[in-house]
Amino acid sequence: MPASDVLKRKTGVIVGDDVRNLFRYAQEHKFAIPAINVTSSSTVNAALEAARDANSPIILQTSQGGAAYFAGKGVANGNQEASIAGAIAAAHFIRSIAPAYGIPVILHTDHCAKKLLPWLDGLLDADEAYFKEHGEPLFSSHMIDLSEEPHDANIATTKKYFERAAKMNQWLEMEIGITGGEEDGVDNSHVHVSRLYTQPEDVFAVYEALAPVSPNFSIAAAFGNVHGVYKPGNVKLQPELLGDHQKYAKEKLNSKLDTPLFLVFHGGSGSSKEEFETGISHGVVKVNIDTDTQYAYLIGIRDYVLNKKDYLMSQVGNPEGDDKPNKKYFDPRVWVREGEKTMKARVTEALEFFNTAGQL
Ligand SMILES: [Zn+2]
């Protein structure tokens, strides 16, 4: 039975029960869906093209900074207005173009720390307006990340937001424990190592608080994750800890499922296949990828510019003659496309790596 069999909506942006059914299917079939950070229509298309050609579902997400970039760097963002408008613009673009690729897409927003909550407030306003008109939220899911706050405050505030999302049958991802490193201006590189590993009791406390509201949530539990690529250091990734969380929850819930929790893998750049496989075997359904696809997008453009340099220095005139036009070399559809090709290749690699390829 392919994954599309568990979906009511088989192509385009999926919401509600479809999201949960797809994640449960992923657990049963031991794969995780890559969540690709997108910042433009070009990066959206590169990711969609990879997923279509691999016959895979995909998750597209905007970070707070990525959403502002989507709006345009010229738009002021003092009150998150660019991040709100940009994420909404990305959502409408993805909603309209995804069916053309013929695959299901989960539309998500990435980390929202406490200081960025006005961003999430604006997105939920947009979800509710969309829900009024269409009976579903604009976004499939959001992430709230209050992991830097005290444990109880994290759970209480997350629950408040989840109650609002649950009215629209929307998915929520939350973080507990801290992902180290630095992303989008949030610098956790100073955090004590012990906070980079979450305990089973703490993870289960999240489950107990959120499960009565709705089953549609996932937990990014820290197991030594770090954003960005780092040289091997004193923080060791321990994805086997996720198995302890599942075991603890299974016992407490007396669940038939070996992986009652939906888990998310952050900060996986540079992780080994074995580490991902361990995570997936313990119920990881989503793996975030940003650093690697950012670099992949550059490769095609960088190599193009370096190789075609003599065709790019003026509109007319190149090694083939002083009167030869260079328009077909400097057209953005040519050189931006080269970045899309190399980014697509990196997304394809991820889809194969996480066993997502061919699941539809
Ligand atoms: Zn993250």
XYZ file of C-alpha atoms and ligand atoms in Angstrom:
361
model
C 0.000 0.000 0.000
C 1.628 3.285 -1.069
C 1.539 6.386 1.155
C -0.952 8.086 -1.160
C -3.532 5.475 -0.089
C -3.714 7.000 3.405
C -4.318 10.516 2.041
C -7.668 12.061 1.196
C -5.890 14.792 -0.784
C -3.185 13.167 -2.850
C -1.502 16.184 -4.426
C -0.842 19.742 -3.330
C -0.738 21.062 0.226
C -2.221 18.595 2.707
C -3.702 19.463 6.118
C -5.407 17.949 9.157
C -5.842 14.183 9.357
C -3.844 13.725 6.151
C -0.743 15.097 7.881
C -1.079 12.744 10.845
C -1.891 9.766 8.611
C 1.174 10.454 6.489
C 3.439 10.706 9.546
C 2.016 7.481 11.015
C 2.522 5.791 7.652
C 6.125 7.039 7.654
C 6.706 5.470 11.094
C 5.222 2.175 9.969
C 7.345 2.142 6.812
C 10.516 3.454 8.456
C 11.090 6.667 6.605
C 11.281 10.353 7.502
C 10.218 13.246 5.330
C 12.836 15.912 4.690
C 11.740 19.446 5.598
C 13.462 21.840 3.253
C 13.854 25.489 4.182
C 12.741 27.654 1.253
C 13.390 31.348 0.728
C 12.129 32.005 -2.809
C 10.000 30.552 -5.591
C 13.230 29.196 -7.082
C 14.157 27.136 -4.002
C 10.532 25.963 -3.664
C 10.573 24.709 -7.243
C 13.928 22.952 -6.827
C 12.598 21.039 -3.809
C 9.278 20.185 -5.486
C 11.022 18.976 -8.618
C 13.217 16.643 -6.563
C 10.233 15.238 -4.661
C 8.197 14.745 -7.819
C 11.007 12.894 -9.600
C 11.609 10.724 -6.513
C 7.883 10.006 -6.124
C 8.011 11.340 -2.561
C 6.064 13.541 -0.226
C 7.956 16.617 0.961
C 7.819 19.252 3.669
C 8.519 22.862 2.711
C 9.119 25.341 5.498
C 9.999 28.974 5.931
C 12.009 30.206 8.870
C 11.233 33.628 10.320
C 14.216 35.069 8.448
C 13.488 33.055 5.306
C 9.925 34.351 5.297
C 11.168 37.944 5.557
C 13.460 37.239 2.615
C 10.498 35.853 0.680
C 8.754 39.205 1.240
C 11.875 41.070 0.114
C 14.724 42.485 2.164
C 13.400 45.991 1.452
C 10.307 45.420 3.593
C 10.588 46.592 7.222
C 10.328 43.793 9.799
C 10.303 45.613 13.141
C 6.988 44.045 14.140
C 7.435 40.840 12.102
C 5.384 42.339 9.266
C 7.784 41.099 6.562
C 8.040 37.648 8.161
C 4.247 37.410 8.340
C 3.633 38.705 4.809
C 6.496 36.646 3.379
C 5.366 33.369 4.936
C 1.815 34.016 3.715
C 3.092 34.815 0.215
C 5.172 31.630 0.234
C 2.123 29.673 1.408
C -0.071 30.967 -1.394
C 2.667 30.352 -3.959
C 3.241 26.799 -2.714
C -0.495 26.109 -2.510
C -0.977 27.170 -6.127
C 2.069 25.497 -7.635
C 2.302 22.223 -5.660
C -0.553 20.462 -7.531
C 1.419 20.984 -10.767
C 4.073 18.662 -9.327
C 1.539 15.967 -8.453
C 2.806 15.180 -4.941
C 1.548 15.863 -1.403
C 3.284 18.751 0.348
C 3.265 19.686 4.015
C 3.481 23.449 4.378
C 5.259 24.376 7.600
C 6.921 27.244 9.423
C 10.180 26.692 11.302
C 11.436 27.679 14.809
C 9.444 30.377 16.555
C 11.186 31.445 19.767
C 9.495 33.552 22.451
C 10.665 36.863 21.044
C 9.218 35.886 17.645
C 5.732 34.949 18.896
C 4.172 38.002 17.150
C 5.202 36.232 13.941
C 3.274 33.084 14.895
C 0.325 35.220 16.053
C 0.189 36.814 12.593
C 0.381 33.433 10.878
C -2.431 32.012 13.018
C -4.545 35.075 12.164
C -3.986 34.228 8.491
C -4.813 30.558 9.172
C -8.089 31.490 10.837
C -9.083 33.830 8.017
C -8.295 31.081 5.492
C -10.162 28.554 7.619
C -13.284 30.733 7.607
C -13.307 30.714 3.833
C -12.007 27.234 2.991
C -12.569 25.102 6.099
C -8.846 24.435 6.564
C -5.839 26.441 7.806
C -3.505 28.161 5.326
C -0.489 26.261 6.699
C -0.416 22.536 7.409
C 1.662 23.112 10.520
C 3.797 25.476 12.550
C 6.672 25.074 14.939
C 6.806 26.769 18.314
C 10.172 26.648 20.050
C 10.154 27.813 23.653
C 12.913 25.400 24.624
C 14.990 28.233 26.064
C 12.217 28.988 28.574
C 11.748 27.025 31.816
C 10.166 23.622 31.174
C 6.721 24.430 32.674
C 6.464 27.760 30.865
C 7.407 26.050 27.602
C 4.623 23.482 27.995
C 1.982 25.968 29.210
C 2.513 28.476 26.394
C 2.854 25.751 23.769
C -0.452 24.284 24.938
C -2.165 27.675 24.616
C -1.018 27.977 21.007
C -1.887 24.354 20.329
C -5.469 24.924 21.473
C -5.784 27.662 18.863
C -4.229 25.482 16.129
C -6.281 22.417 17.089
C -9.545 24.258 16.358
C -8.409 24.153 12.719
C -7.130 20.573 12.992
C -3.658 22.011 12.400
C -0.386 20.273 13.256
C 2.052 21.769 15.782
C 5.702 20.914 16.265
C 7.318 21.897 19.540
C 10.866 21.748 20.872
C 12.060 20.562 24.225
C 15.694 20.661 25.191
C 17.900 22.909 23.180
C 19.304 22.518 19.694
C 22.796 23.903 19.928
C 24.544 26.165 17.466
C 23.217 29.230 15.743
C 20.349 29.725 13.309
C 18.529 32.840 12.202
C 20.167 35.003 14.863
C 19.250 32.674 17.758
C 22.629 31.735 19.215
C 22.646 28.691 21.504
C 26.343 27.977 21.246
C 26.836 29.013 24.924
C 24.252 26.546 26.312
C 25.403 23.918 28.808
C 25.808 20.457 27.276
C 23.302 18.829 29.696
C 20.473 20.899 28.207
C 21.230 19.436 24.781
C 19.829 16.058 25.899
C 16.160 15.671 26.871
C 14.937 13.169 29.487
C 12.050 10.711 28.810
C 9.987 12.146 31.719
C 10.219 15.636 30.212
C 9.173 14.423 26.788
C 6.265 12.489 28.245
C 5.152 15.590 30.175
C 4.732 17.296 26.811
C 2.644 14.399 25.564
C 0.428 14.478 28.660
C -0.214 18.200 28.259
C -0.895 18.208 24.527
C -2.581 14.868 23.778
C -5.916 15.812 25.423
C -6.105 18.789 23.026
C -5.445 16.932 19.742
C -3.291 14.084 18.410
C -1.703 16.392 15.830
C 1.654 17.310 17.305
C 5.285 16.348 17.089
C 8.193 16.837 19.426
C 11.702 17.945 18.544
C 13.513 16.486 21.526
C 17.149 17.441 21.842
C 19.647 14.589 21.695
C 22.804 16.592 21.170
C 21.624 18.250 17.955
C 23.453 21.276 16.651
C 22.434 23.653 13.853
C 24.902 24.118 11.042
C 27.930 22.034 10.250
C 30.526 21.760 12.979
C 33.724 19.863 13.293
C 33.291 16.855 15.575
C 33.504 18.211 19.136
C 32.351 17.438 22.650
C 28.629 17.395 21.761
C 27.795 13.891 20.649
C 24.579 13.107 18.811
C 22.721 10.313 20.625
C 19.637 9.434 18.566
C 19.281 6.185 20.554
C 17.924 8.402 23.381
C 14.790 8.811 21.235
C 14.166 5.106 21.722
C 14.116 5.677 25.494
C 11.459 8.390 25.058
C 9.286 6.056 22.977
C 9.726 3.160 25.381
C 8.812 5.332 28.356
C 5.716 6.704 26.590
C 4.670 3.247 25.400
C 4.807 1.886 28.953
C 2.982 4.855 30.481
C 0.279 4.738 27.802
C 0.108 0.980 27.607
C 0.226 1.610 23.861
C 0.187 -1.029 21.151
C 2.483 1.243 19.149
C 6.253 0.987 19.623
C 6.559 4.627 18.595
C 3.553 6.450 20.058
C 5.358 9.814 19.753
C 5.962 11.702 16.515
C 9.548 12.952 16.686
C 11.505 15.483 14.653
C 15.239 15.583 13.911
C 16.807 19.068 13.933
C 20.394 19.997 13.333
C 21.215 16.936 11.252
C 23.770 18.525 8.913
C 26.815 16.319 8.816
C 25.117 13.430 10.653
C 25.842 9.882 9.540
C 23.404 7.557 7.815
C 23.523 5.331 10.863
C 22.499 8.212 13.150
C 19.525 9.028 10.917
C 18.514 5.378 10.672
C 18.582 5.113 14.447
C 16.385 8.204 14.678
C 13.944 6.900 12.068
C 13.718 3.504 13.757
C 12.687 5.412 16.907
C 9.834 7.279 15.249
C 11.462 10.342 13.673
C 9.097 11.430 10.878
C 10.633 14.757 9.856
C 14.233 15.758 9.304
C 15.114 19.423 8.873
C 17.584 20.320 6.150
C 18.794 23.842 5.604
C 22.560 24.230 5.753
C 23.238 21.508 3.172
C 20.663 22.728 0.648
C 21.852 26.331 1.057
C 25.329 25.227 0.075
C 24.007 23.008 -2.712
C 22.108 25.941 -4.227
C 25.324 27.940 -4.350
C 27.367 25.200 -6.046
C 25.552 25.362 -9.385
C 25.608 29.147 -9.526
C 29.227 29.379 -8.332
C 30.482 26.886 -10.894
C 28.479 28.507 -13.672
C 29.873 31.966 -12.943
C 33.447 30.668 -12.619
C 33.242 28.600 -15.806
C 31.427 31.217 -17.886
C 33.224 34.247 -16.496
C 34.395 35.472 -19.914
C 30.780 35.459 -21.147
C 29.502 37.465 -18.177
C 31.680 40.568 -18.106
C 29.631 42.565 -20.619
C 26.359 42.285 -22.494
C 28.173 41.929 -25.831
C 31.606 40.442 -26.534
C 33.107 37.127 -25.448
C 36.015 34.816 -26.420
C 34.125 33.894 -29.607
C 34.098 37.480 -30.880
C 33.813 41.144 -29.892
C 30.294 41.372 -31.339
C 28.931 38.131 -29.865
C 25.912 38.707 -27.550
C 25.932 37.216 -24.028
C 22.200 37.393 -23.334
C 21.765 33.642 -23.234
C 24.495 33.474 -20.575
C 23.358 36.245 -18.214
C 19.629 35.545 -18.332
C 18.725 34.623 -14.706
C 16.741 31.682 -16.045
C 20.104 30.190 -17.058
C 22.331 30.799 -14.005
C 19.677 30.620 -11.282
C 18.582 27.362 -12.884
C 22.070 25.953 -12.297
C 21.565 26.527 -8.560
C 18.171 24.836 -8.736
C 19.759 21.787 -10.373
C 22.401 21.333 -7.672
C 19.890 22.018 -4.891
C 17.508 19.513 -6.483
C 20.297 16.922 -6.492
C 20.894 17.498 -2.755
C 17.174 17.172 -1.963
C 17.047 13.968 -4.034
C 19.966 12.628 -2.017
C 18.051 13.396 1.202
C 14.904 11.678 -0.081
C 16.932 8.552 -0.830
C 18.909 8.803 2.416
C 15.763 8.953 4.580
C 13.982 6.255 2.564
C 11.281 8.726 1.417
C 11.912 8.096 -2.275
C 9.323 5.904 -3.995
C 6.888 5.927 -1.067
C 3.925 7.459 -2.971
Zn 15.947 23.502 13.931
